[in-house]
mmCIF file of C-alpha atoms in Angstrom:
data_model
loop_
_atom_site.group_PDB
_atom_site.id
_atom_site.type_symbol
_atom_site.label_atom_id
_atom_site.label_comp_id
_atom_site.label_asym_id
_atom_site.label_seq_id
_atom_site.Cartn_x
_atom_site.Cartn_y
_atom_site.Cartn_z
ATOM 1 C CA UNK A 239 27.473 115.889 87.164
ATOM 2 C CA UNK A 240 29.286 112.513 86.082
ATOM 3 C CA UNK A 241 32.044 111.253 88.403
ATOM 4 C CA UNK A 242 35.337 110.223 86.880
ATOM 5 C CA UNK A 243 36.623 107.064 88.107
ATOM 6 C CA UNK A 244 40.333 107.266 89.094
ATOM 7 C CA UNK A 245 42.261 104.536 87.084
ATOM 8 C CA UNK A 246 44.226 102.296 89.554
ATOM 9 C CA UNK A 247 47.755 100.976 88.840
ATOM 10 C CA UNK A 248 47.510 97.394 87.536
ATOM 11 C CA UNK A 249 50.609 95.309 87.759
ATOM 12 C CA UNK A 250 49.332 92.647 85.233
ATOM 13 C CA UNK A 251 48.682 95.367 82.559
ATOM 14 C CA UNK A 252 51.892 97.283 83.348
ATOM 15 C CA UNK A 253 54.119 94.108 83.163
ATOM 16 C CA UNK A 254 52.367 92.972 80.084
ATOM 17 C CA UNK A 255 53.345 96.174 78.177
ATOM 18 C CA UNK A 256 56.651 97.012 79.697
ATOM 19 C CA UNK A 257 57.873 94.329 81.901
ATOM 20 C CA UNK A 258 60.206 92.409 79.644
ATOM 21 C CA UNK A 259 61.770 95.650 78.362
ATOM 22 C CA UNK A 260 62.424 96.853 81.905
ATOM 23 C CA UNK A 261 64.044 93.470 82.878
ATOM 24 C CA UNK A 262 66.272 93.687 79.782
ATOM 25 C CA UNK A 263 67.371 97.273 80.512
ATOM 26 C CA UNK A 264 68.059 96.473 84.180
ATOM 27 C CA UNK A 265 70.063 93.287 83.506
ATOM 28 C CA UNK A 266 72.084 94.997 80.628
ATOM 29 C CA UNK A 267 72.892 98.079 82.867
ATOM 30 C CA UNK A 268 73.899 95.839 85.841
ATOM 31 C CA UNK A 269 76.189 93.720 83.719
ATOM 32 C CA UNK A 270 77.642 96.591 82.051
ATOM 33 C CA UNK A 271 78.581 98.299 85.416
ATOM 34 C CA UNK A 272 79.663 95.289 87.454
ATOM 35 C CA UNK A 273 81.101 92.699 85.129
ATOM 36 C CA UNK A 274 84.470 93.352 83.590
ATOM 37 C CA UNK A 275 84.663 92.792 79.832
ATOM 38 C CA UNK A 276 80.954 92.489 79.285
ATOM 39 C CA UNK A 277 80.647 95.453 76.938
ATOM 40 C CA UNK A 278 83.546 94.498 74.698
ATOM 41 C CA UNK A 279 82.659 94.055 71.088
ATOM 42 C CA UNK A 280 83.942 90.538 71.084
ATOM 43 C CA UNK A 281 81.807 89.509 74.154
ATOM 44 C CA UNK A 282 78.574 90.920 72.758
ATOM 45 C CA UNK A 283 79.196 89.193 69.530
ATOM 46 C CA UNK A 284 79.875 85.951 71.534
ATOM 47 C CA UNK A 285 76.483 86.460 73.218
ATOM 48 C CA UNK A 286 74.649 86.696 69.922
ATOM 49 C CA UNK A 287 76.553 83.651 68.488
ATOM 50 C CA UNK A 288 75.706 81.668 71.580
ATOM 51 C CA UNK A 289 71.962 82.246 71.441
ATOM 52 C CA UNK A 290 71.542 82.046 67.711
ATOM 53 C CA UNK A 291 70.516 78.345 67.668
ATOM 54 C CA UNK A 292 68.268 78.368 70.747
ATOM 55 C CA UNK A 293 66.593 81.572 69.675
ATOM 56 C CA UNK A 294 65.608 80.040 66.317
ATOM 57 C CA UNK A 295 64.318 77.048 68.254
ATOM 58 C CA UNK A 296 62.460 79.532 70.525
ATOM 59 C CA UNK A 297 60.550 81.044 67.543
ATOM 60 C CA UNK A 298 59.068 77.594 66.853
ATOM 61 C CA UNK A 299 58.562 76.986 70.527
ATOM 62 C CA UNK A 300 56.540 80.252 70.697
ATOM 63 C CA UNK A 301 53.960 78.841 68.181
ATOM 64 C CA UNK A 302 53.731 75.621 70.127
ATOM 65 C CA UNK A 303 53.378 77.170 73.541
ATOM 66 C CA UNK A 304 50.827 79.776 72.475
ATOM 67 C CA UNK A 305 48.717 76.654 71.454
ATOM 68 C CA UNK A 306 49.208 75.171 75.022
ATOM 69 C CA UNK A 307 51.546 72.489 73.841
ATOM 70 C CA UNK A 308 55.297 71.906 74.241
ATOM 71 C CA UNK A 309 58.250 70.343 72.594
ATOM 72 C CA UNK A 310 61.060 68.992 74.800
ATOM 73 C CA UNK A 311 62.970 67.188 72.175
ATOM 74 C CA UNK A 312 64.873 70.107 70.638
ATOM 75 C CA UNK A 313 68.245 69.163 71.814
ATOM 76 C CA UNK A 314 68.075 65.553 70.633
ATOM 77 C CA UNK A 315 66.442 66.585 67.294
ATOM 78 C CA UNK A 316 69.166 69.107 66.462
ATOM 79 C CA UNK A 317 71.817 66.477 67.153
ATOM 80 C CA UNK A 318 70.133 63.939 64.946
ATOM 81 C CA UNK A 319 69.420 66.303 62.137
ATOM 82 C CA UNK A 320 72.676 68.104 62.288
ATOM 83 C CA UNK A 321 74.799 64.947 62.211
ATOM 84 C CA UNK A 322 72.951 63.723 59.148
ATOM 85 C CA UNK A 323 73.309 67.091 57.425
ATOM 86 C CA UNK A 324 77.091 66.907 58.177
ATOM 87 C CA UNK A 325 77.341 63.466 56.759
ATOM 88 C CA UNK A 326 75.531 64.690 53.540
ATOM 89 C CA UNK A 327 77.834 67.668 53.371
ATOM 90 C CA UNK A 328 80.982 65.552 53.674
ATOM 91 C CA UNK A 329 79.651 62.958 51.151
ATOM 92 C CA UNK A 330 78.535 65.408 48.466
ATOM 93 C CA UNK A 331 80.600 68.482 49.155
ATOM 94 C CA UNK A 332 77.454 70.532 48.735
ATOM 95 C CA UNK A 333 76.283 72.659 51.598
ATOM 96 C CA UNK A 334 72.991 73.251 49.776
ATOM 97 C CA UNK A 335 72.283 69.509 49.832
ATOM 98 C CA UNK A 336 73.091 69.478 53.546
ATOM 99 C CA UNK A 337 70.645 72.426 54.012
ATOM 100 C CA UNK A 338 67.868 70.756 52.137
ATOM 101 C CA UNK A 339 68.326 67.492 54.084
ATOM 102 C CA UNK A 340 68.220 69.327 57.301
ATOM 103 C CA UNK A 341 65.021 71.218 56.456
ATOM 104 C CA UNK A 342 63.230 68.106 55.063
ATOM 105 C CA UNK A 343 64.170 65.959 58.173
ATOM 106 C CA UNK A 344 63.124 68.746 60.445
ATOM 107 C CA UNK A 345 59.714 69.032 58.701
ATOM 108 C CA UNK A 346 59.297 65.363 58.690
ATOM 109 C CA UNK A 347 59.887 65.040 62.390
ATOM 110 C CA UNK A 348 57.473 67.927 62.919
ATOM 111 C CA UNK A 349 54.905 66.294 60.813
ATOM 112 C CA UNK A 350 55.297 63.000 62.628
ATOM 113 C CA UNK A 351 54.999 64.688 65.896
ATOM 114 C CA UNK A 352 51.996 66.799 65.000
ATOM 115 C CA UNK A 353 50.204 63.878 63.443
ATOM 116 C CA UNK A 354 50.571 61.586 66.427
ATOM 117 C CA UNK A 355 49.625 64.208 68.815
ATOM 118 C CA UNK A 356 46.530 65.374 66.860
ATOM 119 C CA UNK A 357 45.547 61.980 65.561
ATOM 120 C CA UNK A 358 45.770 60.017 68.758
ATOM 121 C CA UNK A 359 45.339 62.881 71.347
ATOM 122 C CA UNK A 360 48.631 62.002 72.986
ATOM 123 C CA UNK A 361 49.869 64.780 75.228
ATOM 124 C CA UNK A 362 52.713 66.798 73.560
ATOM 125 C CA UNK A 363 54.927 66.199 76.588
ATOM 126 C CA UNK A 364 54.766 62.415 76.294
ATOM 127 C CA UNK A 365 55.225 62.454 72.501
ATOM 128 C CA UNK A 366 58.262 64.808 72.508
ATOM 129 C CA UNK A 367 59.658 62.865 75.527
ATOM 130 C CA UNK A 368 59.652 59.774 73.389
ATOM 131 C CA UNK A 369 61.097 61.646 70.424
ATOM 132 C CA UNK A 370 63.915 62.879 72.728
ATOM 133 C CA UNK A 371 65.099 59.410 73.400
ATOM 134 C CA UNK A 372 64.503 58.371 69.704
ATOM 135 C CA UNK A 373 66.268 61.165 68.106
ATOM 136 C CA UNK A 374 69.291 61.101 70.537
ATOM 137 C CA UNK A 375 69.682 57.293 69.915
ATOM 138 C CA UNK A 376 69.357 57.928 66.173
ATOM 139 C CA UNK A 377 72.118 60.523 66.313
ATOM 140 C CA UNK A 378 74.456 58.011 67.906
ATOM 141 C CA UNK A 379 73.361 55.154 65.691
ATOM 142 C CA UNK A 380 73.876 57.030 62.340
ATOM 143 C CA UNK A 381 77.386 58.232 63.399
ATOM 144 C CA UNK A 382 78.254 55.231 65.289
ATOM 145 C CA UNK A 383 79.179 57.548 68.080
ATOM 146 C CA UNK A 384 81.755 59.254 66.142
ATOM 147 C CA UNK A 385 82.130 63.013 65.442
ATOM 148 C CA UNK A 386 81.625 63.859 61.704
ATOM 149 C CA UNK A 387 84.570 66.084 60.709
ATOM 150 C CA UNK A 388 85.605 67.635 57.470
ATOM 151 C CA UNK A 389 82.487 69.619 56.783
ATOM 152 C CA UNK A 390 82.615 72.385 54.035
ATOM 153 C CA UNK A 391 83.544 75.949 54.659
ATOM 154 C CA UNK A 392 80.024 76.843 53.578
ATOM 155 C CA UNK A 393 78.576 74.736 56.409
ATOM 156 C CA UNK A 394 80.896 76.405 59.051
ATOM 157 C CA UNK A 395 80.112 79.857 57.574
ATOM 158 C CA UNK A 396 76.531 79.544 58.777
ATOM 159 C CA UNK A 397 77.504 79.081 62.320
ATOM 160 C CA UNK A 398 80.844 80.958 62.470
ATOM 161 C CA UNK A 399 81.019 83.382 59.429
ATOM 162 C CA UNK A 400 80.458 87.230 59.258
ATOM 163 C CA UNK A 401 78.884 89.383 56.663
ATOM 164 C CA UNK A 402 80.827 92.574 57.379
ATOM 165 C CA UNK A 403 80.518 92.957 61.168
ATOM 166 C CA UNK A 404 77.327 90.919 61.454
ATOM 167 C CA UNK A 405 77.634 87.172 62.283
ATOM 168 C CA UNK A 406 75.947 85.085 59.608
ATOM 169 C CA UNK A 407 74.058 83.136 62.419
ATOM 170 C CA UNK A 408 72.408 86.398 63.528
ATOM 171 C CA UNK A 409 71.361 87.326 59.899
ATOM 172 C CA UNK A 410 69.727 83.738 59.661
ATOM 173 C CA UNK A 411 68.164 84.309 63.129
ATOM 174 C CA UNK A 412 66.677 87.743 61.858
ATOM 175 C CA UNK A 413 65.327 86.093 58.712
ATOM 176 C CA UNK A 414 63.658 83.395 60.644
ATOM 177 C CA UNK A 415 62.221 85.944 63.023
ATOM 178 C CA UNK A 416 60.860 88.119 60.147
ATOM 179 C CA UNK A 417 59.191 85.050 58.490
ATOM 180 C CA UNK A 418 57.711 83.819 61.707
ATOM 181 C CA UNK A 419 56.502 87.238 62.679
ATOM 182 C CA UNK A 420 54.626 87.800 59.405
ATOM 183 C CA UNK A 421 52.986 84.446 59.779
ATOM 184 C CA UNK A 422 51.949 85.093 63.424
ATOM 185 C CA UNK A 423 50.904 88.660 62.968
ATOM 186 C CA UNK A 424 49.720 89.229 59.403
ATOM 187 C CA UNK A 425 48.071 86.021 58.277
ATOM 188 C CA UNK A 426 44.772 84.327 59.235
ATOM 189 C CA UNK A 427 46.729 81.393 60.472
ATOM 190 C CA UNK A 428 48.401 83.527 63.043
ATOM 191 C CA UNK A 429 44.990 84.534 64.401
ATOM 192 C CA UNK A 430 43.988 80.838 64.498
ATOM 193 C CA UNK A 431 46.995 80.130 66.668
ATOM 194 C CA UNK A 432 45.920 82.587 69.274
ATOM 195 C CA UNK A 433 42.254 81.545 69.070
ATOM 196 C CA UNK A 434 43.014 77.844 69.525
ATOM 197 C CA UNK A 435 45.515 78.533 72.275
ATOM 198 C CA UNK A 436 43.005 80.774 74.075
ATOM 199 C CA UNK A 437 39.916 78.562 73.848
ATOM 200 C CA UNK A 438 40.180 75.486 71.615
ATOM 201 C CA UNK A 439 36.435 74.702 71.787
ATOM 202 C CA UNK A 440 35.292 78.172 70.981
ATOM 203 C CA UNK A 441 37.710 78.251 68.081
ATOM 204 C CA UNK A 442 36.289 74.969 66.794
ATOM 205 C CA UNK A 443 32.853 76.316 67.193
ATOM 206 C CA UNK A 444 33.774 79.165 65.003
ATOM 207 C CA UNK A 445 34.964 76.955 62.193
ATOM 208 C CA UNK A 446 38.648 76.601 63.012
ATOM 209 C CA UNK A 447 40.213 73.273 63.092
ATOM 210 C CA UNK A 448 42.350 72.999 66.191
ATOM 211 C CA UNK A 449 44.031 69.745 64.847
ATOM 212 C CA UNK A 450 44.947 71.415 61.608
ATOM 213 C CA UNK A 451 46.277 74.465 63.280
ATOM 214 C CA UNK A 452 48.455 72.413 65.719
ATOM 215 C CA UNK A 453 49.725 70.129 62.981
ATOM 216 C CA UNK A 454 50.914 73.063 60.929
ATOM 217 C CA UNK A 455 52.509 74.614 63.979
ATOM 218 C CA UNK A 456 54.617 71.552 64.441
ATOM 219 C CA UNK A 457 55.574 71.583 60.785
ATOM 220 C CA UNK A 458 56.934 75.136 61.199
ATOM 221 C CA UNK A 459 58.575 74.082 64.457
ATOM 222 C CA UNK A 460 60.300 71.198 62.639
ATOM 223 C CA UNK A 461 61.588 73.498 59.957
ATOM 224 C CA UNK A 462 63.234 75.806 62.485
ATOM 225 C CA UNK A 463 64.761 72.791 64.257
ATOM 226 C CA UNK A 464 66.366 71.966 60.935
ATOM 227 C CA UNK A 465 67.699 75.608 60.722
ATOM 228 C CA UNK A 466 68.891 75.394 64.262
ATOM 229 C CA UNK A 467 70.779 72.168 63.617
ATOM 230 C CA UNK A 468 72.685 73.767 60.772
ATOM 231 C CA UNK A 469 73.678 76.810 63.051
ATOM 232 C CA UNK A 470 74.867 74.555 65.832
ATOM 233 C CA UNK A 471 76.909 72.151 63.819
ATOM 234 C CA UNK A 472 78.354 74.994 61.732
ATOM 235 C CA UNK A 473 79.396 76.627 64.951
ATOM 236 C CA UNK A 474 80.965 73.338 66.295
ATOM 237 C CA UNK A 475 82.574 72.845 62.874
ATOM 238 C CA UNK A 476 81.580 69.211 62.960
ATOM 239 C CA UNK A 477 78.650 66.755 63.551
ATOM 240 C CA UNK A 478 78.519 65.887 67.308
ATOM 241 C CA UNK A 479 76.114 63.261 68.258
ATOM 242 C CA UNK A 480 76.153 64.464 71.906
ATOM 243 C CA UNK A 481 75.494 68.057 71.031
ATOM 244 C CA UNK A 482 72.418 70.126 71.826
ATOM 245 C CA UNK A 483 72.114 68.992 75.441
ATOM 246 C CA UNK A 484 69.669 71.075 77.421
ATOM 247 C CA UNK A 485 69.013 73.279 74.309
ATOM 248 C CA UNK A 486 65.342 72.741 74.736
ATOM 249 C CA UNK A 487 65.547 74.243 78.307
ATOM 250 C CA UNK A 488 67.210 77.417 76.885
ATOM 251 C CA UNK A 489 64.648 77.739 74.027
ATOM 252 C CA UNK A 490 61.659 77.184 76.385
ATOM 253 C CA UNK A 491 63.212 79.465 79.000
ATOM 254 C CA UNK A 492 63.514 82.254 76.404
ATOM 255 C CA UNK A 493 59.889 81.924 75.396
ATOM 256 C CA UNK A 494 58.610 81.919 78.962
ATOM 257 C CA UNK A 495 60.832 84.786 79.962
ATOM 258 C CA UNK A 496 59.612 86.614 76.856
ATOM 259 C CA UNK A 497 56.134 86.642 78.176
ATOM 260 C CA UNK A 498 54.472 83.734 76.397
ATOM 261 C CA UNK A 499 52.037 82.032 78.762
ATOM 262 C CA UNK A 500 52.420 78.370 79.469
ATOM 263 C CA UNK A 501 48.583 78.042 79.565
ATOM 264 C CA UNK A 502 48.322 79.198 76.009
ATOM 265 C CA UNK A 503 46.676 82.004 74.194
ATOM 266 C CA UNK A 504 49.258 84.801 74.453
ATOM 267 C CA UNK A 505 52.710 85.584 73.544
ATOM 268 C CA UNK A 506 54.896 87.375 71.003
ATOM 269 C CA UNK A 507 57.824 86.633 68.916
ATOM 270 C CA UNK A 508 59.584 89.909 69.923
ATOM 271 C CA UNK A 509 59.058 88.879 73.475
ATOM 272 C CA UNK A 510 60.920 85.478 72.724
ATOM 273 C CA UNK A 511 63.723 87.382 71.072
ATOM 274 C CA UNK A 512 64.265 89.763 74.035
ATOM 275 C CA UNK A 513 63.786 86.724 76.377
ATOM 276 C CA UNK A 514 66.546 84.941 74.515
ATOM 277 C CA UNK A 515 68.883 87.823 74.747
ATOM 278 C CA UNK A 516 68.209 88.111 78.548
ATOM 279 C CA UNK A 517 68.928 84.467 79.038
ATOM 280 C CA UNK A 518 72.003 84.746 76.909
ATOM 281 C CA UNK A 519 73.307 87.805 78.929
ATOM 282 C CA UNK A 520 72.710 85.921 82.247
ATOM 283 C CA UNK A 521 74.521 82.783 81.016
ATOM 284 C CA UNK A 522 77.398 84.972 79.626
ATOM 285 C CA UNK A 523 77.691 86.882 82.937
ATOM 286 C CA UNK A 524 77.924 83.809 84.991
ATOM 287 C CA UNK A 525 80.609 82.504 82.648
ATOM 288 C CA UNK A 526 82.660 85.641 82.870
ATOM 289 C CA UNK A 527 82.330 85.631 86.703
ATOM 290 C CA UNK A 528 83.541 82.044 86.838
ATOM 291 C CA UNK A 529 80.281 80.598 88.260
ATOM 292 C CA UNK A 530 80.139 76.712 88.471
ATOM 293 C CA UNK A 531 78.262 75.160 85.611
ATOM 294 C CA UNK A 532 76.010 73.303 88.048
ATOM 295 C CA UNK A 533 75.102 76.567 89.761
ATOM 296 C CA UNK A 534 74.265 77.984 86.370
ATOM 297 C CA UNK A 535 71.780 75.173 85.855
ATOM 298 C CA UNK A 536 70.257 76.029 89.185
ATOM 299 C CA UNK A 537 69.866 79.580 88.254
ATOM 300 C CA UNK A 538 68.224 78.701 84.916
ATOM 301 C CA UNK A 539 65.672 76.521 86.821
ATOM 302 C CA UNK A 540 65.011 79.363 89.235
ATOM 303 C CA UNK A 541 64.406 81.718 86.206
ATOM 304 C CA UNK A 542 61.950 79.379 84.824
ATOM 305 C CA UNK A 543 59.928 79.026 87.902
ATOM 306 C CA UNK A 544 60.138 82.799 88.505
ATOM 307 C CA UNK A 545 58.899 83.553 84.992
ATOM 308 C CA UNK A 546 55.940 81.145 85.439
ATOM 309 C CA UNK A 547 54.985 82.800 88.725
ATOM 310 C CA UNK A 548 55.106 86.232 87.198
ATOM 311 C CA UNK A 549 52.922 84.837 84.387
ATOM 312 C CA UNK A 550 50.329 83.563 86.896
ATOM 313 C CA UNK A 551 50.360 86.733 88.996
ATOM 314 C CA UNK A 552 50.051 89.111 85.973
ATOM 315 C CA UNK A 553 47.169 87.048 84.480
ATOM 316 C CA UNK A 554 45.345 87.147 87.878
ATOM 317 C CA UNK A 555 46.021 90.875 88.266
ATOM 318 C CA UNK A 556 44.726 91.568 84.744
ATOM 319 C CA UNK A 557 41.570 89.657 85.393
ATOM 320 C CA UNK A 558 40.887 91.595 88.506
ATOM 321 C CA UNK A 559 41.190 94.801 86.583
ATOM 322 C CA UNK A 560 38.355 93.889 84.177
#
């Protein structure tokens, strides 16, 4: 007579499946019950508009972090790219020219970043730290420190406009999500991302080129930075060289809260989307409650540390269950 082993509860496996959804539900219900005005249509739309740019950045960051890399230059990059796109829009009167320029510059910056990281084995943190300074300086240099005003209505429509009741920025966000989801989940390249992030040497032994996979990830990341710059400057209705400060923190926080492991090898775009909404709700609630902006930064730091601790605990718990 065979004995059936009783399956014990495992925190790591449970959190991996349901954790992010439960956190979202708890935060949403708490905000609905205790924060006046949170459930208003205007406020909910404001949350979606506020997170549109950083969520798009988060989709690219998901690829990068699954690989075990990082990009801390997002804020400076979108300021640099966005200001140039605004200048092109004002000079030509064509929003399509501005979009093309933003995407091209984003891809070029991504290619440069990926090339230097893979060619010279420079840590991603160091490379993107250097890019942070260079891009922010470039934004101030090309604008001479001035705000670029007079952009076209087509440009502002991307950041402020609506298609029916849905903000255009949210539509663009969902299009980016769909494209990146297909790449990550339905293509061989997506499988390579997980393989390289999980064990680079094993992936290389099986015929996958970690350098090529990483380089392409930074190309995709760069394209999304270009999109993010259009959303931000469109929302601001101008090209602001000082814009985008700390946007890299919001993007990376969304990715980590969404369950992507900082050590690489695991993560989902849906998790990043939910993580971005959670971060957006927390930011919004603090603003509605009149919390000091400096305290909000402290809270964001605590969230990042807490998410990383949970990641470590869940991974250790899942290992014990095997």
